[in-house]
Amino acid sequence: QSPPTQPASVSGSPGQSITISCTGTARDIGSYNLVSWYRQVSGRAPQLIIYEGNQRPFGVSSRFSASKSGNTAVLTISGLLTEDEGDYYCCAFGSDTSLTFGEGTKLTVL
Amino acid sequence: QVRLVQSGDEVRKPGASVQISCKTSGYTFTRHAIHWVFQAPGQRLEWMGAINTASGEPKFSQRFQGRVTISRDTSATTVYMGLSNLTPDDRGLYFCARDMDYIDIAYDFYKMDVWGGGTSVAVSS
């Protein structure tokens, strides 16, 4: 199963908003509203920031939100902070009940 | 608090096997599934599989199927991941992670809310 496609990198200035897309297929993102998003900093353990489309775990800032249209999920980060830098991965649930992480997007806050 | 503590870094020769443990604490072990995730140096995360800690039933990614085993010891609240026939492509970090939902109400296992610190595996002759 091919990994969902993400842009290799995105950047923004503090206070701005950015979006990261995650394009899968009709057999994963297109069929289920079960996309999760994770942030990983410097190779450390990832952190769950969004699940089931647009739900945030306790403690995750409301600056993080997500949506889905067709086979593409989108993560939005508003009011960028320097601490938001890191690698962002989407994770899609597939029709074979397996999970596939996206290619990953490096966020740089200029 | 909820903690997942993984065993230490490993070095293996090609063709060998490795087993990594994930000791859990701070919650009821059999209420949450455990996932395993692999990350080669500089590469993306890859889901390897997961185990229903209540039933012991594992499921695996096609990429690792046939080489990976996942088991649990409920008395030790520990999950084990074994990988056989190692090649240099298996070099990297291995993470365990708890599934967020209670097993008895989960639709399936697909969201990882607490992660272990990672175990590095090197494969070299």
mmCIF file of N, CA and C in Angstrom, chain A:
data_model
loop_
_atom_site.group_PDB
_atom_site.id
_atom_site.type_symbol
_atom_site.label_atom_id
_atom_site.label_comp_id
_atom_site.label_asym_id
_atom_site.label_seq_id
_atom_site.Cartn_x
_atom_site.Cartn_y
_atom_site.Cartn_z
ATOM 1 N N GLN A 1 0.842 -1.180 0.000
ATOM 2 C CA GLN A 1 0.000 0.000 0.000
ATOM 3 C C GLN A 1 0.888 1.245 0.000
ATOM 4 N N SER A 2 0.724 2.133 -0.976
ATOM 5 C CA SER A 2 1.567 3.314 -1.067
ATOM 6 C C SER A 2 1.225 4.294 0.045
ATOM 7 N N PRO A 3 2.243 4.968 0.583
ATOM 8 C CA PRO A 3 1.961 5.935 1.645
ATOM 9 C C PRO A 3 1.231 7.153 1.092
ATOM 10 N N PRO A 4 0.355 7.747 1.894
ATOM 11 C CA PRO A 4 -0.278 8.993 1.481
ATOM 12 C C PRO A 4 0.780 10.040 1.145
ATOM 13 N N THR A 5 0.445 10.868 0.179
ATOM 14 C CA THR A 5 1.395 11.880 -0.279
ATOM 15 C C THR A 5 1.275 13.152 0.543
ATOM 16 N N GLN A 6 2.392 13.644 1.014
ATOM 17 C CA GLN A 6 2.460 14.915 1.734
ATOM 18 C C GLN A 6 3.544 15.784 1.090
ATOM 19 N N PRO A 7 3.425 17.102 1.201
ATOM 20 C CA PRO A 7 4.527 17.954 0.719
ATOM 21 C C PRO A 7 5.754 17.708 1.585
ATOM 22 N N ALA A 8 6.928 17.761 0.973
ATOM 23 C CA ALA A 8 8.154 17.488 1.725
ATOM 24 C C ALA A 8 8.400 18.544 2.789
ATOM 25 N N SER A 9 8.025 19.788 2.487
ATOM 26 C CA SER A 9 8.276 20.849 3.446
ATOM 27 C C SER A 9 7.268 21.976 3.282
ATOM 28 N N VAL A 10 7.006 22.648 4.389
ATOM 29 C CA VAL A 10 6.219 23.879 4.375
ATOM 30 C C VAL A 10 6.884 24.841 5.351
ATOM 31 N N SER A 11 6.644 26.109 5.162
ATOM 32 C CA SER A 11 7.209 27.090 6.075
ATOM 33 C C SER A 11 6.244 28.250 6.262
ATOM 34 N N GLY A 12 6.416 28.952 7.350
ATOM 35 C CA GLY A 12 5.589 30.112 7.644
ATOM 36 C C GLY A 12 6.257 30.974 8.695
ATOM 37 N N SER A 13 5.744 32.153 8.847
ATOM 38 C CA SER A 13 6.268 33.076 9.858
ATOM 39 C C SER A 13 5.416 32.983 11.116
ATOM 40 N N PRO A 14 5.973 33.362 12.243
ATOM 41 C CA PRO A 14 5.180 33.354 13.487
ATOM 42 C C PRO A 14 3.895 34.156 13.318
ATOM 43 N N GLY A 15 2.791 33.584 13.784
ATOM 44 C CA GLY A 15 1.494 34.240 13.693
ATOM 45 C C GLY A 15 0.699 33.869 12.457
ATOM 46 N N GLN A 16 1.371 33.368 11.433
ATOM 47 C CA GLN A 16 0.671 32.982 10.209
ATOM 48 C C GLN A 16 -0.010 31.627 10.373
ATOM 49 N N SER A 17 -0.792 31.254 9.354
ATOM 50 C CA SER A 17 -1.408 29.926 9.296
ATOM 51 C C SER A 17 -0.797 29.149 8.137
ATOM 52 N N ILE A 18 -0.672 27.841 8.326
ATOM 53 C CA ILE A 18 -0.186 26.984 7.251
ATOM 54 C C ILE A 18 -1.089 25.756 7.164
ATOM 55 N N THR A 19 -1.044 25.110 6.009
ATOM 56 C CA THR A 19 -1.772 23.860 5.836
ATOM 57 C C THR A 19 -0.818 22.801 5.306
ATOM 58 N N ILE A 20 -1.079 21.558 5.710
ATOM 59 C CA ILE A 20 -0.326 20.401 5.219
ATOM 60 C C ILE A 20 -1.336 19.408 4.672
ATOM 61 N N SER A 21 -1.193 19.046 3.419
ATOM 62 C CA SER A 21 -2.134 18.107 2.803
ATOM 63 C C SER A 21 -1.609 16.681 2.911
ATOM 64 N N CYS A 22 -2.552 15.754 2.817
ATOM 65 C CA CYS A 22 -2.253 14.326 2.913
ATOM 66 C C CYS A 22 -3.207 13.623 1.954
ATOM 67 N N THR A 23 -2.681 13.171 0.828
ATOM 68 C CA THR A 23 -3.542 12.591 -0.204
ATOM 69 C C THR A 23 -3.368 11.085 -0.266
ATOM 70 N N GLY A 24 -4.446 10.377 -0.020
ATOM 71 C CA GLY A 24 -4.433 8.924 -0.055
ATOM 72 C C GLY A 24 -5.259 8.406 -1.209
ATOM 73 N N THR A 25 -6.027 7.357 -0.910
ATOM 74 C CA THR A 25 -6.839 6.722 -1.945
ATOM 75 C C THR A 25 -8.270 6.512 -1.450
ATOM 76 N N ALA A 26 -9.085 6.010 -2.333
ATOM 77 C CA ALA A 26 -10.467 5.713 -1.962
ATOM 78 C C ALA A 26 -10.541 4.552 -0.980
ATOM 79 N N ARG A 27 -9.453 3.793 -0.868
ATOM 80 C CA ARG A 27 -9.452 2.634 0.038
ATOM 81 C C ARG A 27 -8.985 2.997 1.436
ATOM 82 N N ASP A 28 -8.545 4.227 1.646
ATOM 83 C CA ASP A 28 -8.166 4.625 3.000
ATOM 84 C C ASP A 28 -8.820 5.966 3.361
ATOM 85 N N ILE A 29 -8.178 7.053 3.057
ATOM 86 C CA ILE A 29 -8.729 8.360 3.451
ATOM 87 C C ILE A 29 -10.115 8.590 2.866
ATOM 88 N N GLY A 30 -10.324 8.139 1.651
ATOM 89 C CA GLY A 30 -11.612 8.371 1.008
ATOM 90 C C GLY A 30 -12.754 7.601 1.620
ATOM 91 N N SER A 31 -12.438 6.506 2.339
ATOM 92 C CA SER A 31 -13.497 5.646 2.869
ATOM 93 C C SER A 31 -13.751 5.817 4.352
ATOM 94 N N TYR A 32 -12.803 6.358 5.081
ATOM 95 C CA TYR A 32 -12.918 6.443 6.536
ATOM 96 C C TYR A 32 -12.521 7.823 7.040
ATOM 97 N N ASN A 33 -13.229 8.296 8.033
ATOM 98 C CA ASN A 33 -12.847 9.557 8.680
ATOM 99 C C ASN A 33 -11.980 9.237 9.894
ATOM 100 N N LEU A 34 -10.922 8.478 9.632
ATOM 101 C CA LEU A 34 -10.079 7.973 10.719
ATOM 102 C C LEU A 34 -8.618 8.378 10.526
ATOM 103 N N VAL A 35 -8.401 9.546 9.963
ATOM 104 C CA VAL A 35 -7.038 10.035 9.774
ATOM 105 C C VAL A 35 -6.539 10.638 11.080
ATOM 106 N N SER A 36 -5.307 10.305 11.410
ATOM 107 C CA SER A 36 -4.638 10.900 12.569
ATOM 108 C C SER A 36 -3.455 11.715 12.071
ATOM 109 N N TRP A 37 -3.064 12.685 12.896
ATOM 110 C CA TRP A 37 -1.886 13.496 12.590
ATOM 111 C C TRP A 37 -0.940 13.462 13.785
ATOM 112 N N TYR A 38 0.365 13.372 13.503
ATOM 113 C CA TYR A 38 1.393 13.301 14.536
ATOM 114 C C TYR A 38 2.488 14.324 14.242
ATOM 115 N N ARG A 39 3.074 14.846 15.309
ATOM 116 C CA ARG A 39 4.251 15.699 15.184
ATOM 117 C C ARG A 39 5.429 14.976 15.808
ATOM 118 N N GLN A 40 6.570 15.032 15.123
ATOM 119 C CA GLN A 40 7.791 14.423 15.644
ATOM 120 C C GLN A 40 8.891 15.471 15.608
ATOM 121 N N VAL A 41 9.586 15.589 16.703
ATOM 122 C CA VAL A 41 10.672 16.571 16.811
ATOM 123 C C VAL A 41 11.993 15.842 17.014
ATOM 124 N N SER A 42 12.915 16.113 16.105
ATOM 125 C CA SER A 42 14.300 15.613 16.230
ATOM 126 C C SER A 42 14.388 14.115 16.483
ATOM 127 N N GLY A 43 13.567 13.318 15.820
ATOM 128 C CA GLY A 43 13.664 11.878 15.934
ATOM 129 C C GLY A 43 13.148 11.305 17.242
ATOM 130 N N ARG A 44 12.545 12.168 18.052
ATOM 131 C CA ARG A 44 11.981 11.650 19.312
ATOM 132 C C ARG A 44 10.622 11.005 19.041
ATOM 133 N N ALA A 45 10.003 10.490 20.087
ATOM 134 C CA ALA A 45 8.710 9.828 19.935
ATOM 135 C C ALA A 45 7.679 10.812 19.378
ATOM 136 N N PRO A 46 6.894 10.391 18.403
ATOM 137 C CA PRO A 46 5.842 11.260 17.855
ATOM 138 C C PRO A 46 4.793 11.594 18.909
ATOM 139 N N GLN A 47 4.061 12.661 18.641
ATOM 140 C CA GLN A 47 2.971 13.099 19.508
ATOM 141 C C GLN A 47 1.690 13.169 18.690
ATOM 142 N N LEU A 48 0.621 12.573 19.208
ATOM 143 C CA LEU A 48 -0.686 12.634 18.549
ATOM 144 C C LEU A 48 -1.270 14.031 18.711
ATOM 145 N N ILE A 49 -1.653 14.666 17.601
ATOM 146 C CA ILE A 49 -2.219 16.006 17.692
ATOM 147 C C ILE A 49 -3.656 16.087 17.154
ATOM 148 N N ILE A 50 -4.022 15.168 16.270
ATOM 149 C CA ILE A 50 -5.386 15.126 15.736
ATOM 150 C C ILE A 50 -5.743 13.653 15.515
ATOM 151 N N TYR A 51 -6.996 13.280 15.830
ATOM 152 C CA TYR A 51 -7.467 11.934 15.510
ATOM 153 C C TYR A 51 -8.912 12.003 15.021
ATOM 154 N N GLU A 52 -9.331 10.945 14.344
ATOM 155 C CA GLU A 52 -10.700 10.870 13.808
ATOM 156 C C GLU A 52 -11.088 12.154 13.088
ATOM 157 N N GLY A 53 -10.231 12.552 12.207
ATOM 158 C CA GLY A 53 -10.534 13.690 11.357
ATOM 159 C C GLY A 53 -10.198 15.024 11.980
ATOM 160 N N ASN A 54 -10.878 15.393 13.064
ATOM 161 C CA ASN A 54 -10.678 16.729 13.616
ATOM 162 C C ASN A 54 -10.812 16.759 15.138
ATOM 163 N N GLN A 55 -10.441 15.672 15.798
ATOM 164 C CA GLN A 55 -10.505 15.639 17.258
ATOM 165 C C GLN A 55 -9.114 15.853 17.835
ATOM 166 N N ARG A 56 -9.016 16.657 18.881
ATOM 167 C CA ARG A 56 -7.725 16.910 19.522
ATOM 168 C C ARG A 56 -7.657 16.201 20.858
ATOM 169 N N PRO A 57 -6.528 15.520 21.129
ATOM 170 C CA PRO A 57 -6.346 14.945 22.474
ATOM 171 C C PRO A 57 -6.286 16.062 23.507
ATOM 172 N N PHE A 58 -6.550 15.704 24.745
ATOM 173 C CA PHE A 58 -6.468 16.666 25.830
ATOM 174 C C PHE A 58 -5.069 17.283 25.865
ATOM 175 N N GLY A 59 -5.013 18.601 25.958
ATOM 176 C CA GLY A 59 -3.731 19.275 26.056
ATOM 177 C C GLY A 59 -3.180 19.798 24.741
ATOM 178 N N VAL A 60 -3.759 19.376 23.626
ATOM 179 C CA VAL A 60 -3.298 19.874 22.331
ATOM 180 C C VAL A 60 -4.016 21.189 22.015
ATOM 181 N N SER A 61 -3.263 22.161 21.572
ATOM 182 C CA SER A 61 -3.784 23.502 21.332
ATOM 183 C C SER A 61 -4.880 23.520 20.266
ATOM 184 N N SER A 62 -5.851 24.401 20.446
ATOM 185 C CA SER A 62 -6.925 24.585 19.465
ATOM 186 C C SER A 62 -6.399 25.254 18.193
ATOM 187 N N ARG A 63 -5.139 25.622 18.182
ATOM 188 C CA ARG A 63 -4.550 26.170 16.946
ATOM 189 C C ARG A 63 -4.411 25.076 15.875
ATOM 190 N N PHE A 64 -4.504 23.823 16.313
ATOM 191 C CA PHE A 64 -4.420 22.696 15.384
ATOM 192 C C PHE A 64 -5.834 22.258 15.004
ATOM 193 N N SER A 65 -6.094 22.152 13.717
ATOM 194 C CA SER A 65 -7.375 21.659 13.245
ATOM 195 C C SER A 65 -7.154 20.886 11.955
ATOM 196 N N ALA A 66 -8.164 20.134 11.552
ATOM 197 C CA ALA A 66 -8.008 19.316 10.353
ATOM 198 C C ALA A 66 -9.348 19.147 9.663
ATOM 199 N N SER A 67 -9.284 18.763 8.409
ATOM 200 C CA SER A 67 -10.487 18.525 7.622
ATOM 201 C C SER A 67 -10.182 17.456 6.592
ATOM 202 N N LYS A 68 -11.218 17.054 5.872
ATOM 203 C CA LYS A 68 -11.041 16.041 4.835
ATOM 204 C C LYS A 68 -12.015 16.308 3.705
ATOM 205 N N SER A 69 -11.533 16.094 2.497
ATOM 206 C CA SER A 69 -12.404 16.167 1.333
ATOM 207 C C SER A 69 -11.960 15.095 0.354
ATOM 208 N N GLY A 70 -12.851 14.180 0.062
ATOM 209 C CA GLY A 70 -12.487 13.092 -0.838
ATOM 210 C C GLY A 70 -11.353 12.270 -0.276
ATOM 211 N N ASN A 71 -10.303 12.110 -1.052
ATOM 212 C CA ASN A 71 -9.157 11.300 -0.628
ATOM 213 C C ASN A 71 -8.055 12.119 0.036
ATOM 214 N N THR A 72 -8.329 13.386 0.343
ATOM 215 C CA THR A 72 -7.304 14.260 0.901
ATOM 216 C C THR A 72 -7.705 14.815 2.259
ATOM 217 N N ALA A 73 -6.795 14.657 3.212
ATOM 218 C CA ALA A 73 -6.954 15.267 4.523
ATOM 219 C C ALA A 73 -6.011 16.466 4.603
ATOM 220 N N VAL A 74 -6.399 17.462 5.385
ATOM 221 C CA VAL A 74 -5.600 18.679 5.505
ATOM 222 C C VAL A 74 -5.474 19.069 6.973
ATOM 223 N N LEU A 75 -4.241 19.287 7.399
ATOM 224 C CA LEU A 75 -3.967 19.799 8.747
ATOM 225 C C LEU A 75 -3.707 21.297 8.641
ATOM 226 N N THR A 76 -4.355 22.067 9.505
ATOM 227 C CA THR A 76 -4.127 23.513 9.555
ATOM 228 C C THR A 76 -3.567 23.880 10.911
ATOM 229 N N ILE A 77 -2.518 24.674 10.898
ATOM 230 C CA ILE A 77 -1.962 25.227 12.128
ATOM 231 C C ILE A 77 -2.074 26.735 12.028
ATOM 232 N N SER A 78 -2.820 27.321 12.939
ATOM 233 C CA SER A 78 -2.984 28.774 12.931
ATOM 234 C C SER A 78 -2.129 29.402 14.017
ATOM 235 N N GLY A 79 -1.834 30.691 13.860
ATOM 236 C CA GLY A 79 -1.026 31.398 14.851
ATOM 237 C C GLY A 79 0.297 30.693 15.123
ATOM 238 N N LEU A 80 1.042 30.431 14.044
ATOM 239 C CA LEU A 80 2.286 29.653 14.153
ATOM 240 C C LEU A 80 3.193 30.156 15.267
ATOM 241 N N LEU A 81 3.759 29.187 15.976
ATOM 242 C CA LEU A 81 4.765 29.463 17.002
ATOM 243 C C LEU A 81 6.040 28.738 16.606
ATOM 244 N N THR A 82 7.171 29.229 17.069
ATOM 245 C CA THR A 82 8.440 28.561 16.729
ATOM 246 C C THR A 82 8.453 27.133 17.265
ATOM 247 N N GLU A 83 7.739 26.918 18.366
ATOM 248 C CA GLU A 83 7.711 25.566 18.953
ATOM 249 C C GLU A 83 6.923 24.573 18.101
ATOM 250 N N ASP A 84 6.224 25.053 17.059
ATOM 251 C CA ASP A 84 5.474 24.144 16.185
ATOM 252 C C ASP A 84 6.384 23.440 15.180
ATOM 253 N N GLU A 85 7.625 23.872 15.092
ATOM 254 C CA GLU A 85 8.539 23.238 14.141
ATOM 255 C C GLU A 85 8.663 21.750 14.408
ATOM 256 N N GLY A 86 8.844 20.998 13.330
ATOM 257 C CA GLY A 86 9.004 19.558 13.453
ATOM 258 C C GLY A 86 8.538 18.868 12.187
ATOM 259 N N ASP A 87 8.488 17.560 12.249
ATOM 260 C CA ASP A 87 7.995 16.756 11.139
ATOM 261 C C ASP A 87 6.576 16.307 11.444
ATOM 262 N N TYR A 88 5.698 16.493 10.479
ATOM 263 C CA TYR A 88 4.287 16.163 10.655
ATOM 264 C C TYR A 88 3.919 14.996 9.746
ATOM 265 N N TYR A 89 3.263 14.004 10.331
ATOM 266 C CA TYR A 89 2.847 12.809 9.593
ATOM 267 C C TYR A 89 1.339 12.620 9.712
ATOM 268 N N CYS A 90 0.695 12.357 8.584
ATOM 269 C CA CYS A 90 -0.674 11.867 8.654
ATOM 270 C C CYS A 90 -0.601 10.341 8.745
ATOM 271 N N CYS A 91 -1.676 9.751 9.191
ATOM 272 C CA CYS A 91 -1.746 8.298 9.305
ATOM 273 C C CYS A 91 -3.165 7.867 8.922
ATOM 274 N N ALA A 92 -3.262 7.035 7.904
ATOM 275 C CA ALA A 92 -4.560 6.659 7.369
ATOM 276 C C ALA A 92 -4.909 5.220 7.711
ATOM 277 N N PHE A 93 -6.164 4.993 8.055
ATOM 278 C CA PHE A 93 -6.689 3.650 8.293
ATOM 279 C C PHE A 93 -7.208 3.121 6.963
ATOM 280 N N GLY A 94 -6.819 1.892 6.596
ATOM 281 C CA GLY A 94 -7.188 1.358 5.302
ATOM 282 C C GLY A 94 -8.234 0.265 5.368
ATOM 283 N N SER A 95 -8.755 -0.092 4.215
ATOM 284 C CA SER A 95 -9.823 -1.084 4.136
ATOM 285 C C SER A 95 -9.370 -2.472 4.579
ATOM 286 N N ASP A 96 -8.052 -2.700 4.600
ATOM 287 C CA ASP A 96 -7.533 -3.980 5.120
ATOM 288 C C ASP A 96 -7.232 -3.876 6.617
ATOM 289 N N THR A 97 -7.690 -2.826 7.251
ATOM 290 C CA THR A 97 -7.524 -2.515 8.692
ATOM 291 C C THR A 97 -6.077 -2.265 9.084
ATOM 292 N N SER A 98 -5.218 -2.019 8.109
ATOM 293 C CA SER A 98 -3.847 -1.634 8.438
ATOM 294 C C SER A 98 -3.748 -0.113 8.465
ATOM 295 N N LEU A 99 -2.628 0.366 9.001
ATOM 296 C CA LEU A 99 -2.372 1.807 9.063
ATOM 297 C C LEU A 99 -1.189 2.160 8.171
ATOM 298 N N THR A 100 -1.282 3.304 7.529
ATOM 299 C CA THR A 100 -0.184 3.758 6.690
ATOM 300 C C THR A 100 0.114 5.210 7.001
ATOM 301 N N PHE A 101 1.346 5.477 7.396
ATOM 302 C CA PHE A 101 1.769 6.850 7.623
ATOM 303 C C PHE A 101 2.097 7.519 6.295
ATOM 304 N N GLY A 102 1.856 8.829 6.246
ATOM 305 C CA GLY A 102 2.239 9.601 5.081
ATOM 306 C C GLY A 102 3.745 9.772 4.999
ATOM 307 N N GLU A 103 4.171 10.450 3.948
ATOM 308 C CA GLU A 103 5.598 10.617 3.677
ATOM 309 C C GLU A 103 6.271 11.579 4.642
ATOM 310 N N GLY A 104 5.472 12.397 5.318
ATOM 311 C CA GLY A 104 6.024 13.336 6.286
ATOM 312 C C GLY A 104 6.284 14.706 5.682
ATOM 313 N N THR A 105 6.035 15.747 6.474
ATOM 314 C CA THR A 105 6.247 17.132 6.050
ATOM 315 C C THR A 105 7.047 17.859 7.114
ATOM 316 N N LYS A 106 8.143 18.488 6.679
ATOM 317 C CA LYS A 106 8.967 19.255 7.620
ATOM 318 C C LYS A 106 8.447 20.683 7.681
ATOM 319 N N LEU A 107 8.034 21.096 8.871
ATOM 320 C CA LEU A 107 7.554 22.465 9.067
ATOM 321 C C LEU A 107 8.665 23.325 9.652
ATOM 322 N N THR A 108 8.930 24.427 8.972
ATOM 323 C CA THR A 108 9.910 25.401 9.449
ATOM 324 C C THR A 108 9.190 26.712 9.739
ATOM 325 N N VAL A 109 9.421 27.241 10.908
ATOM 326 C CA VAL A 109 8.849 28.536 11.276
ATOM 327 C C VAL A 109 9.968 29.573 11.189
ATOM 328 N N LEU A 110 9.840 30.453 10.211
ATOM 329 C CA LEU A 110 10.936 31.376 9.877
ATOM 330 C C LEU A 110 11.073 32.511 10.884
#
